[in-house]
Short mmCIF file of C-alpha atoms in Angstrom, two decimals:
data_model
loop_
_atom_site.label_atom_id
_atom_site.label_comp_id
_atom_site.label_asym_id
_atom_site.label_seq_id
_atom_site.Cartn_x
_atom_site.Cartn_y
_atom_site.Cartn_z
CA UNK A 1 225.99 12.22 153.10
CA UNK A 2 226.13 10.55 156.08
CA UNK A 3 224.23 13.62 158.00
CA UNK A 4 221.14 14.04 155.56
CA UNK A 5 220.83 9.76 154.58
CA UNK A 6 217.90 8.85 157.10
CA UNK A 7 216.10 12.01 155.12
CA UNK A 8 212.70 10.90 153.25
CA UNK A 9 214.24 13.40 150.58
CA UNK A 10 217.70 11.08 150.03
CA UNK A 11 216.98 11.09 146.65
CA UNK A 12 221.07 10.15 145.67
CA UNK A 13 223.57 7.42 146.15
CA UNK A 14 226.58 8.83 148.84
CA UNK A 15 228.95 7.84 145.98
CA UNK A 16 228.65 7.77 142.02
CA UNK A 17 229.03 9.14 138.57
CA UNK A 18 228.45 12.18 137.35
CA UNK A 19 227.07 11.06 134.22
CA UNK A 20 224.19 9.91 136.31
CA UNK A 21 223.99 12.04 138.74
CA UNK A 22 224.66 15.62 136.85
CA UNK A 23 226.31 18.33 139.26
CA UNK A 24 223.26 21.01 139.66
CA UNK A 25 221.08 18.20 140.56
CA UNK A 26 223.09 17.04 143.49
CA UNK A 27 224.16 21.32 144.57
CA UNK A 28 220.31 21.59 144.28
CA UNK A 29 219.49 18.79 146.60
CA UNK A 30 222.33 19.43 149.22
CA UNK A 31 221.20 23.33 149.10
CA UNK A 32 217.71 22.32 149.69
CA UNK A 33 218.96 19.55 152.89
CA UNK A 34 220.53 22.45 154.12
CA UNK A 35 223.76 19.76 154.03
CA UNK A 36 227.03 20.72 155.98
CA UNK A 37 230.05 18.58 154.61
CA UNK A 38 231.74 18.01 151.06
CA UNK A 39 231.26 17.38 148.28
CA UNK A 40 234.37 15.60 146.26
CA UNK A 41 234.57 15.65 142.33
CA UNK A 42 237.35 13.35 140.90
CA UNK A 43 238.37 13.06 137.66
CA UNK A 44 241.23 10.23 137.09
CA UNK A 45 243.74 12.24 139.62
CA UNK A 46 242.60 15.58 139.81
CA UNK A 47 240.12 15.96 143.25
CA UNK A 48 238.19 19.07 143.97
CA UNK A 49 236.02 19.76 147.14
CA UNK A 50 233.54 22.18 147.63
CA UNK A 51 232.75 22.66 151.69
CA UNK A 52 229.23 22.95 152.17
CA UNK A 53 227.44 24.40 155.38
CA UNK A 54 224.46 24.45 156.42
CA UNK A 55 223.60 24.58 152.58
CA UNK A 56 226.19 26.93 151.37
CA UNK A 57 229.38 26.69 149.68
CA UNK A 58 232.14 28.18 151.53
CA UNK A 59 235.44 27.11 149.43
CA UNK A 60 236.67 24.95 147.03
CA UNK A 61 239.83 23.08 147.70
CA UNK A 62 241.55 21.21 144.83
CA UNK A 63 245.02 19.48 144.59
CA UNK A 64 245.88 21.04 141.44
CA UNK A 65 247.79 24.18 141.75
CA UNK A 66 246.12 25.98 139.33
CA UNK A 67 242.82 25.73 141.21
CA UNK A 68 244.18 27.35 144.39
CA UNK A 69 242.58 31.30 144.96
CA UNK A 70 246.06 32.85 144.55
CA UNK A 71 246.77 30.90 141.34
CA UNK A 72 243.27 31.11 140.00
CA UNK A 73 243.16 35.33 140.78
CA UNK A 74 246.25 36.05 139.34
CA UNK A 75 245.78 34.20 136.16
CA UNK A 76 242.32 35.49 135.65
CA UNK A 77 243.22 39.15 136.18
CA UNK A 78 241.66 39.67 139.06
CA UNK A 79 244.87 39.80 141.23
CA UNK A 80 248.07 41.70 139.86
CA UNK A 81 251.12 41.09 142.15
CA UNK A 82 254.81 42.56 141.71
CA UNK A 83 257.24 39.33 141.28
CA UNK A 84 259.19 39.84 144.55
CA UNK A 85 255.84 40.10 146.34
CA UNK A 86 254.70 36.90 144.06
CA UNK A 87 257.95 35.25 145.57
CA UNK A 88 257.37 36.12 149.30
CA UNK A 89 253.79 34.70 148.52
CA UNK A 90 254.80 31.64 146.99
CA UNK A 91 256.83 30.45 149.89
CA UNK A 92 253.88 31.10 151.94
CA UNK A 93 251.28 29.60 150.29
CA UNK A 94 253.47 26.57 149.27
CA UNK A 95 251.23 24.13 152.38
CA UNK A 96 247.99 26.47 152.21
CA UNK A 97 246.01 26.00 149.49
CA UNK A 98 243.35 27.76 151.08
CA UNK A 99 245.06 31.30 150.47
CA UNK A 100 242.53 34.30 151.23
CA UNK A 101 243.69 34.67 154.52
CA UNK A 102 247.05 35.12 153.15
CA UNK A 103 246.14 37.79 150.77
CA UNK A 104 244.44 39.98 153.26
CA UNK A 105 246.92 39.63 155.83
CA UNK A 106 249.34 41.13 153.37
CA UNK A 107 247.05 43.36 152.18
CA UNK A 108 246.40 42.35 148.53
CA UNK A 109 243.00 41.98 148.78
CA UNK A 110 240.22 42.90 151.42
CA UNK A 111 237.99 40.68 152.83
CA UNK A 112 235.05 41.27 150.25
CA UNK A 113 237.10 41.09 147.18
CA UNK A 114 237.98 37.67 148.62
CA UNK A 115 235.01 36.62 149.25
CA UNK A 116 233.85 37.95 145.48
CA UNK A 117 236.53 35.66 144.29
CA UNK A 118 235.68 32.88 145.92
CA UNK A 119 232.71 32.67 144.23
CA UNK A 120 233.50 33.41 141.10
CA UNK A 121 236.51 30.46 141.37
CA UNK A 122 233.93 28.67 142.79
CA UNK A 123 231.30 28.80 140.36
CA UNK A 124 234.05 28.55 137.39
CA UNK A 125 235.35 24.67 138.61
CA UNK A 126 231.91 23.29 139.44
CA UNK A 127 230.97 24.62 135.61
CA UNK A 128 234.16 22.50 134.67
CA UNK A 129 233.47 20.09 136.30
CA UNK A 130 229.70 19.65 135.53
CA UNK A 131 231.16 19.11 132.26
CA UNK A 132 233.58 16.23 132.86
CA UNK A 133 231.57 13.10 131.41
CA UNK A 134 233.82 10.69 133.13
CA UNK A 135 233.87 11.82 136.57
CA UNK A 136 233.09 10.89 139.83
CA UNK A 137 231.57 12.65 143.12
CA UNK A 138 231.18 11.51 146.56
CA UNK A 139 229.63 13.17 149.71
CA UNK A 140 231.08 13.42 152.79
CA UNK A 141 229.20 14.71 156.45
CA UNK A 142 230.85 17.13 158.88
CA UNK A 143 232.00 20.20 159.46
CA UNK A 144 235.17 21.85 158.18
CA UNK A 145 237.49 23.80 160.82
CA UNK A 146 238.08 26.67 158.26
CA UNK A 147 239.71 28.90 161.11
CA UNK A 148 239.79 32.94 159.86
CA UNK A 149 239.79 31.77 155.92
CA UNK A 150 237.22 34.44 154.32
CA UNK A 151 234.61 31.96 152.96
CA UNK A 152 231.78 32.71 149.93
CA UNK A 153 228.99 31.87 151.48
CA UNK A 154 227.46 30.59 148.16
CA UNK A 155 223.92 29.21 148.50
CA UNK A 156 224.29 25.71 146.96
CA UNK A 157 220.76 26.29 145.35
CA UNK A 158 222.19 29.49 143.64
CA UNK A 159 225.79 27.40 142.84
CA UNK A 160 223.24 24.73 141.22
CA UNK A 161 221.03 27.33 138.83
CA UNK A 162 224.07 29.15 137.61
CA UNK A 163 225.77 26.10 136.34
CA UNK A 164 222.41 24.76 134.65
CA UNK A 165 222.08 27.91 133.15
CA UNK A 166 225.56 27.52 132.05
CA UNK A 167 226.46 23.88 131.12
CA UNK A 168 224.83 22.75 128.45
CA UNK A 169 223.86 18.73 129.34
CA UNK A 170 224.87 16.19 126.38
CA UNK A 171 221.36 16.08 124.92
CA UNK A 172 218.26 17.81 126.03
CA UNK A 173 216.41 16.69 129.39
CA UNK A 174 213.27 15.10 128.69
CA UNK A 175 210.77 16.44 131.24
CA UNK A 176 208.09 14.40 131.93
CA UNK A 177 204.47 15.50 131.89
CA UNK A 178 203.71 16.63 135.15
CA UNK A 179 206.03 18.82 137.39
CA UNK A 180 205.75 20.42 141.27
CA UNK A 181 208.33 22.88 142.92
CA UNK A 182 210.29 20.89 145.29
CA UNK A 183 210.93 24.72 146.60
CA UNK A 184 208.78 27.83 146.78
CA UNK A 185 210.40 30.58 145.12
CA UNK A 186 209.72 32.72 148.43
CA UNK A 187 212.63 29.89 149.80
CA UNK A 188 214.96 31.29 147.08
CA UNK A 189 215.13 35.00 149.27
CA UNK A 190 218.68 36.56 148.06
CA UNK A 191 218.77 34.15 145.29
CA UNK A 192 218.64 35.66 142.17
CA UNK A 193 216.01 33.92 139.84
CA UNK A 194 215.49 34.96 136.13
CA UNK A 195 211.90 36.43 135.90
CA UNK A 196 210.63 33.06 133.47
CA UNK A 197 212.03 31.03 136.41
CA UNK A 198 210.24 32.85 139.29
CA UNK A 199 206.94 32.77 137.86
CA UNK A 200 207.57 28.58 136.75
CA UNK A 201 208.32 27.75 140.76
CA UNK A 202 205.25 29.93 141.34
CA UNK A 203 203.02 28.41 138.88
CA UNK A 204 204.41 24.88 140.13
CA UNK A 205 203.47 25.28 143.64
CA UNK A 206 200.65 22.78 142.27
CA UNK A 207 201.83 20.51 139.47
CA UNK A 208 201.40 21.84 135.80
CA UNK A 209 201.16 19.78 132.85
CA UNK A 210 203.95 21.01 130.71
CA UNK A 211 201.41 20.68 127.62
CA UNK A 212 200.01 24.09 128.97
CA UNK A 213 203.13 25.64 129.01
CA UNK A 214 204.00 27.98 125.70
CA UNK A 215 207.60 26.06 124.33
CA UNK A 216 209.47 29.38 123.36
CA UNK A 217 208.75 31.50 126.66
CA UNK A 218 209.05 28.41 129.23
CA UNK A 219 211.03 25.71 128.20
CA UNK A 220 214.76 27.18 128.95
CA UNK A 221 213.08 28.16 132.45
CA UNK A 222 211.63 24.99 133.10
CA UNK A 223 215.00 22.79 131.75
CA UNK A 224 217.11 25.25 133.89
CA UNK A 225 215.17 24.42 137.22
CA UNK A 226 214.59 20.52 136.53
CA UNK A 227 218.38 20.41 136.32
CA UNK A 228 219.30 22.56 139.08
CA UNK A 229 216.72 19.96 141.17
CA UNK A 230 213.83 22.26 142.32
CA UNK A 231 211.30 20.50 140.53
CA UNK A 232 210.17 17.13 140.89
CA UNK A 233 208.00 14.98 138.47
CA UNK A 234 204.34 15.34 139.74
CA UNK A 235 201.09 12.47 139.16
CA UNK A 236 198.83 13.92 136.60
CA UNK A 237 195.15 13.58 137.23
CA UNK A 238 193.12 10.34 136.38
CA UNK A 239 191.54 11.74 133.62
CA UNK A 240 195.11 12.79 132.08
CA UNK A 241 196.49 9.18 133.03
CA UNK A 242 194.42 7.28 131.11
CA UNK A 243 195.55 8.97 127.90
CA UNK A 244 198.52 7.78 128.29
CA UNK A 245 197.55 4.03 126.92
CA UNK A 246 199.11 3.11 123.69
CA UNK A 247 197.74 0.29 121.84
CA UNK A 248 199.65 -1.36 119.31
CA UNK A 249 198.26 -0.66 116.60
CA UNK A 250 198.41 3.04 117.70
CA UNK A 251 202.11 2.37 117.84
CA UNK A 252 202.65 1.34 114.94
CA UNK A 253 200.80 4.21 112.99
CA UNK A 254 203.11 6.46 114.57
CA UNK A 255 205.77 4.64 113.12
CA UNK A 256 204.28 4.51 109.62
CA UNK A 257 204.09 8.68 110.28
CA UNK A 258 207.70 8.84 111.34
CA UNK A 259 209.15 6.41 108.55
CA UNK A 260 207.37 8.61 105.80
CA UNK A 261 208.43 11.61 107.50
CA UNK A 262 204.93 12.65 107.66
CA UNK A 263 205.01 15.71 110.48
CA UNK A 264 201.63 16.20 110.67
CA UNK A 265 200.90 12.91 111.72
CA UNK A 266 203.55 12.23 113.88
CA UNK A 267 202.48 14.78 116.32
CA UNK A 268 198.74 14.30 115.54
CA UNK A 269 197.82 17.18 114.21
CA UNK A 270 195.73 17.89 110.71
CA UNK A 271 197.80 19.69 108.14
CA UNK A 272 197.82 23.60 108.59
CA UNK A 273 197.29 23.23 112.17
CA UNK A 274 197.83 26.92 114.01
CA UNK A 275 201.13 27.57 115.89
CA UNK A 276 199.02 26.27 119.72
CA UNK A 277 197.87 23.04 118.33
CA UNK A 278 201.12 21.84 116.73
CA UNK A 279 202.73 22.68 120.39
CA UNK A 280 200.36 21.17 121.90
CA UNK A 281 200.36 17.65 120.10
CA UNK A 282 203.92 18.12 119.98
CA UNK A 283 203.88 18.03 124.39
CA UNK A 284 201.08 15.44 123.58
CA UNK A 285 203.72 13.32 120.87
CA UNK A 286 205.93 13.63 124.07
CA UNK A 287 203.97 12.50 126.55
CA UNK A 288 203.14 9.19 124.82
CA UNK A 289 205.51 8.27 122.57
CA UNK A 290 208.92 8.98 124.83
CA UNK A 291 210.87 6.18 124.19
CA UNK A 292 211.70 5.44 127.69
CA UNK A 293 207.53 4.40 127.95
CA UNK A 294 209.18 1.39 125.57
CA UNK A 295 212.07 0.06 127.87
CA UNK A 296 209.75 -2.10 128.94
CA UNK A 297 206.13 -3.77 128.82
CA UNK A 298 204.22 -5.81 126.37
CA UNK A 299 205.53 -3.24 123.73
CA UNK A 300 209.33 -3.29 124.69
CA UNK A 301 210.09 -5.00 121.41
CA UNK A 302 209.45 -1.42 119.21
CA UNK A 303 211.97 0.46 122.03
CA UNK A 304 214.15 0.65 119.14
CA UNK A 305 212.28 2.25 116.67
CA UNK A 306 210.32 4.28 118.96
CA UNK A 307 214.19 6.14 120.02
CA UNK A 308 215.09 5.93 115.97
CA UNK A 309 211.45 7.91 115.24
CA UNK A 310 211.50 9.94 118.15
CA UNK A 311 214.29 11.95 117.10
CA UNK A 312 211.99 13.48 114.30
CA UNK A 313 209.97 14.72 116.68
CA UNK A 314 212.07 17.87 118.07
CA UNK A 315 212.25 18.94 114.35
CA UNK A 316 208.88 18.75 113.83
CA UNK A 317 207.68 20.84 116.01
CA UNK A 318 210.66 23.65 114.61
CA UNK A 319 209.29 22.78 111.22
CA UNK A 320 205.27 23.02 111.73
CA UNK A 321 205.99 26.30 113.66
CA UNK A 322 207.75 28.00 110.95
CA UNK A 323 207.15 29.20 107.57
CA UNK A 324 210.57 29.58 106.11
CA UNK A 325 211.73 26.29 108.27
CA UNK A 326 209.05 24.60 106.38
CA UNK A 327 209.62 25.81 103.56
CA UNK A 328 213.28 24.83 103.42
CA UNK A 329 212.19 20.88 104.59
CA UNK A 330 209.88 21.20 101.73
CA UNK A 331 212.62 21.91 99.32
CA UNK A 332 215.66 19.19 100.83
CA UNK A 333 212.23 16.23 100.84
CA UNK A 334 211.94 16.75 97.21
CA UNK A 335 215.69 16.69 96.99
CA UNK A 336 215.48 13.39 98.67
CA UNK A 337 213.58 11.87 96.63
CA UNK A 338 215.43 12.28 93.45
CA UNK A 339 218.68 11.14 95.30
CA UNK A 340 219.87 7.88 96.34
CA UNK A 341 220.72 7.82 100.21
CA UNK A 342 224.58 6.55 99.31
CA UNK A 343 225.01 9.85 97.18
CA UNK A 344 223.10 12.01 99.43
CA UNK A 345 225.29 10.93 102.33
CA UNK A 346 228.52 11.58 99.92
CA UNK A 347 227.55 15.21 98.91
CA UNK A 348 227.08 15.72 102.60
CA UNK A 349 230.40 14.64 103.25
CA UNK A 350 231.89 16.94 100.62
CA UNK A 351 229.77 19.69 102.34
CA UNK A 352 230.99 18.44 105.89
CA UNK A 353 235.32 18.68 104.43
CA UNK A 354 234.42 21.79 103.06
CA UNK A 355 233.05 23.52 106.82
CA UNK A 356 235.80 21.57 108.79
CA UNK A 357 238.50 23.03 106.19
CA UNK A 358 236.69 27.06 106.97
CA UNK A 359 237.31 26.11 110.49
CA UNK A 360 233.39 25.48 111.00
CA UNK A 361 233.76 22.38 112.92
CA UNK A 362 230.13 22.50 114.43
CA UNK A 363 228.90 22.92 110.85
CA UNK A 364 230.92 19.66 109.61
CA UNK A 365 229.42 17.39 112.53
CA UNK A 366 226.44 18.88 111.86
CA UNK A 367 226.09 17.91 107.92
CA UNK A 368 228.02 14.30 109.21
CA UNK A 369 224.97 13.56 111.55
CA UNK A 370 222.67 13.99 108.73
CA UNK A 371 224.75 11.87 105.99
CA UNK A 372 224.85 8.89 108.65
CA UNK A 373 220.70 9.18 108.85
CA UNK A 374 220.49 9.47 104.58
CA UNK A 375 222.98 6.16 104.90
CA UNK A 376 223.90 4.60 108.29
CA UNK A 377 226.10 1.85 106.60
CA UNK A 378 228.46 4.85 105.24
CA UNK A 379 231.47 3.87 107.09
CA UNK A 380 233.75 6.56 105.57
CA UNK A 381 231.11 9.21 106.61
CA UNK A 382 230.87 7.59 110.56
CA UNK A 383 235.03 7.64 110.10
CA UNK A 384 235.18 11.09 109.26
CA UNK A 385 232.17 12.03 111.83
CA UNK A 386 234.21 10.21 114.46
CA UNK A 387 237.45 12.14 113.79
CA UNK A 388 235.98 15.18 114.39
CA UNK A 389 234.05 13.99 117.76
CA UNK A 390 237.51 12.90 119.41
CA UNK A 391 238.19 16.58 119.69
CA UNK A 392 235.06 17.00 121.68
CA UNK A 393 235.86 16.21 125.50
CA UNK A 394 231.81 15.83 125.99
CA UNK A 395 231.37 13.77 122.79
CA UNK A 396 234.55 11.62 122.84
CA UNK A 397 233.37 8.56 124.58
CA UNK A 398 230.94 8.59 121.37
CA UNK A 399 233.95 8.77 118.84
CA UNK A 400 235.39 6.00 120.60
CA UNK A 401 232.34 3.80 120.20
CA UNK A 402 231.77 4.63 116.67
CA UNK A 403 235.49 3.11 116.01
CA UNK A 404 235.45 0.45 117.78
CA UNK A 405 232.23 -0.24 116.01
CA UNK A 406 234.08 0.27 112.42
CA UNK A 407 236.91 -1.57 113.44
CA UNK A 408 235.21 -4.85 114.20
CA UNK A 409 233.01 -4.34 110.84
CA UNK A 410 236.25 -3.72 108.82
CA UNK A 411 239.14 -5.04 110.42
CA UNK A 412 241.31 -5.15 107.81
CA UNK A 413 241.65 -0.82 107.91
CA UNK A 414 244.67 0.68 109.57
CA UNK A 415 243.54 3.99 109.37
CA UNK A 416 240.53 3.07 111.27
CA UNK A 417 242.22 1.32 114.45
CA UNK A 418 244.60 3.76 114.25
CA UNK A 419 242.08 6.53 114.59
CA UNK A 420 240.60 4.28 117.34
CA UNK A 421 244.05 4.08 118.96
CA UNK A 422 244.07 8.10 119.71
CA UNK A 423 240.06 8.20 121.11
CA UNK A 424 241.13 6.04 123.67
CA UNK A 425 244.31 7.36 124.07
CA UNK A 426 242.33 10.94 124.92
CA UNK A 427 239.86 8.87 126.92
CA UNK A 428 243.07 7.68 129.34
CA UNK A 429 242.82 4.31 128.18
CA UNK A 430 246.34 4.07 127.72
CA UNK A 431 247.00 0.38 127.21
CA UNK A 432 244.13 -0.15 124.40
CA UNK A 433 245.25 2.59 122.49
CA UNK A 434 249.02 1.08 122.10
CA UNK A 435 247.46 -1.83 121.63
CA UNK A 436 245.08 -0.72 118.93
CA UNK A 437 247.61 1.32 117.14
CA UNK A 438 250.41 -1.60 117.43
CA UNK A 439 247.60 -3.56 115.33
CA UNK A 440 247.53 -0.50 112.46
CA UNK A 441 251.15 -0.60 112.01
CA UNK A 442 250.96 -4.26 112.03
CA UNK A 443 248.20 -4.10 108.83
CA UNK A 444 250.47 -0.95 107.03
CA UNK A 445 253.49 -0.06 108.66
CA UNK A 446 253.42 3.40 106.60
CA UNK A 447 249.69 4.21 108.11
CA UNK A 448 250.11 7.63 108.49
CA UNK A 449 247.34 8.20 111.46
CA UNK A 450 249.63 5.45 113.61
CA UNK A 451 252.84 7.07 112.94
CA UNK A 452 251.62 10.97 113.87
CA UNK A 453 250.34 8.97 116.90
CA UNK A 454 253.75 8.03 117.92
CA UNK A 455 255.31 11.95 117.23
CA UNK A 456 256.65 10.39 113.75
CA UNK A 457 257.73 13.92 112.64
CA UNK A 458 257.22 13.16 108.53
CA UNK A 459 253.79 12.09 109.21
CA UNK A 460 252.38 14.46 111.67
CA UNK A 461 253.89 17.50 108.62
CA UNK A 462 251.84 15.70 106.27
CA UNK A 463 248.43 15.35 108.29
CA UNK A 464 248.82 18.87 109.53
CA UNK A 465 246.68 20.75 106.92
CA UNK A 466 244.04 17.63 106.93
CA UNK A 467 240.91 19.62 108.39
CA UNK A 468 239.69 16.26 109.85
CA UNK A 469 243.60 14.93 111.02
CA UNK A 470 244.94 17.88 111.52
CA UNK A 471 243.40 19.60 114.57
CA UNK A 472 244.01 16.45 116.31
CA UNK A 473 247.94 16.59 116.17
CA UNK A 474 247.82 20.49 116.84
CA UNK A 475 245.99 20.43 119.88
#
């Protein structure tokens, strides 16, 4: 933003992804800059622009139809309008889609309620849009002639906590060990704060190593304000930095821990450790053994299994911390054992058909992700995983990966290029999906996957009760 970019605190590029750049971050920043411009969010043709000034977000102006304030407040509820008045309104509204002038001049709606609206509407398509994986933003200086539009003076700070606290991110934010408050909470007047926030920003005012920090009470606080941007990553003290070395050797202990799923080791901790000490060698684990300390360096060459072992971590520190979940890890290591990984991976499949068929969907990804770390090489288990994944807008990209993956492995299967075909197909890569699903057909005309693809009515009857198939074709 061209007003804000000779700022020491430009800390984003004026144009980029999302994925990169998540939404709260950059509402946090501009709300802090005290920005006056836009803020554009595209996704393939749909473009929505939230006015900023002075750090607050006054309307949101889209060029879909369904996004305008009249649209969006009658199909929410909030606006109930006889159908000759909906007429009259229509007309009018057909070159304004900024409309809350409009309904107060015919007296459908006061000023405040407007305003109300507004931020609702407002709050609703950034939380949409701080979901879209594949989309865009760009900023944009200067000041928007608005004329007598009612506006909802939305603090972009408060626009930026609300959707952190609502938008889940893809995977969990790894905080690093130190944090400050880019903000003191006495900034945030008239911004409502959740009491476990307040008192972070006010503990952060000097930086806080996140090891002292009790996981159950702090840790949706602290992920809530490092998304929303008001806290930055903070030096620790010498004394802290130095424990940060890893030797080799070190390294490669932890990995021993982590291949023999050894819990107590992995976050350095002696067996029957108390509830404190398991958190705090799991913050310590964390600290030293994040694989993004591996990118690079005389030890870049274990990056891989450092991010394969890491993801043991998380669920140690769930297991170590309670009974019953310790119990029950207990219990499926001894089942294990006595299995082979191929049939552990199939009975999870059996148990994964059987949620997906109740309708648990969640559930059947859930008992997939395990069968593919019993057996990784299971490609009827990453087939069926992927399936369900394509009806995930967040998780799609994934699917498509996993496909393409099986497809070069196995060529020779239809049903997998087919299934391919309709990933990218939902992904708006229109051209490699007919091209990927041309090649099915080509392998087995009769593939039943490629001909639902292409509205074949016989097929899509006979995939419609598949709980994997099926949900893709309904929806």
């Amino acid at each position: 933003m061209a007003a804000v970019a000779a700022g020491a605190e430009l800390t984003f590029p004026a144009e980029g992804r999302l994925a990169q750049y998540p939404l709260p971050s950059l509402l946090g920043w501009l709300g802090r800059l005290r920005a006056t411009g836009a803020l554009d969010v595209t996704r393939r043709k749909l473009v929505r622009r939230f006015v900023l000034e002075e750090g607050r977000v006054l309307v949101v102006v889209s060029n879909a139809l369904e996004d305008r304030l009249y649209e969006w407040a009658r199909e929410s509820g909030r606006l109930d309008v006889e159908d000759w008045k909906a007429v009259s309104l229509e007309q009018r509204l057909a070159r304004r889609p900024l409309a809350g002038a409009v309904l107060v001049e015919r007296g459908l709606a006061t000023p405040g309620q407007v305003r109300g609206w507004l931020r609702d509407q407002i709050v609703e398509l950034l939380c949409e849009a701080a979901a879209w994986r594949d989309a865009r933003y760009a900023l944009h200086a200067g000041r928007a002639e608005l004329g007598e539009e009612p506006t909802a003076d939305l603090p972009a700070v408060a626009a930026a906590l609300e959707v952190a606290r609502r938008v889940a991110p893809p995977r969990r934010p790894v905080l690093p060990p130190y944090v400050v408050a880019r903000i003191g909470a006495e900034e945030l007047e008239g911004i409502e704060l959740r009491p476990e926030e307040r008192a972070l920003l006010e503990r952060a005012k000097e930086p806080i190593a996140l090891g002292a920090l009790a996981p159950e009470r702090d840790t949706a606080g602290l992920e809530v304000l490092w998304a929303a941007g008001l806290l930055a990553e903070a030096e620790p003290p010498r004394h802290a930095a130095e424990t940060h070395h890893v030797r080799e050797e070190e390294l490669q202990e932890w990995l021993k821990a982590a291949a023999a799923e050894q819990l107590e080791r992995l976050l350095g901790v002696e067996p029957g450790a108390d509830v404190d000490e398991v958190r705090r060698g799991y913050y310590r684990t964390v600290r030293r053994f994040h694989p993004d300390r591996f990118r690079g360096g005389p030890l870049a060459r274990y990056h891989k299994q450092v991010e394969s072992a890491f993801r043991l971590v998380h669920e140690a520190l769930k297991i170590l911390t309670d009974p019953a979940e310790y119990r029950a890890w207990q219990q499926r290591r001894r089942q294990k054992v006595a299995r082979r990984p191929e049939e552990m991976a199939r009975q999870r499949l059996a148990l994964a058909r059987a949620a997906a068929r109740a309708g648990n969907r969640a559930q059947a990804v859930e008992h997939l992700e395990r069968a593919m770390e019993d057996h990784p090489d299971d490609a009827e288990v990453a087939f069926h995983l992927a399936l369900l994944l394509i009806g995930n807008p967040r998780r799609r990209r994934e699917a498509a990966g996993l496909l393409e993956d099986l497809a070069k492995r196995h060529p020779h299967r239809a049903d997998i290029l087919a299934a391919w075909g309709i990933a990218l197909k939902r992904l708006g890569e229109g051209d490699r999906a007919v091209a990927a699903i041309t090649r099915a057909l080509a392998l087995d005309r009769h593939q039943l996957i490629a001909r639902a693809a292409r509205n074949d009515e016989a097929a899509l009857e006979r995939l419609r009760d598949d709980p994997f198939l099926g949900p893709l074709f309904r929806s």
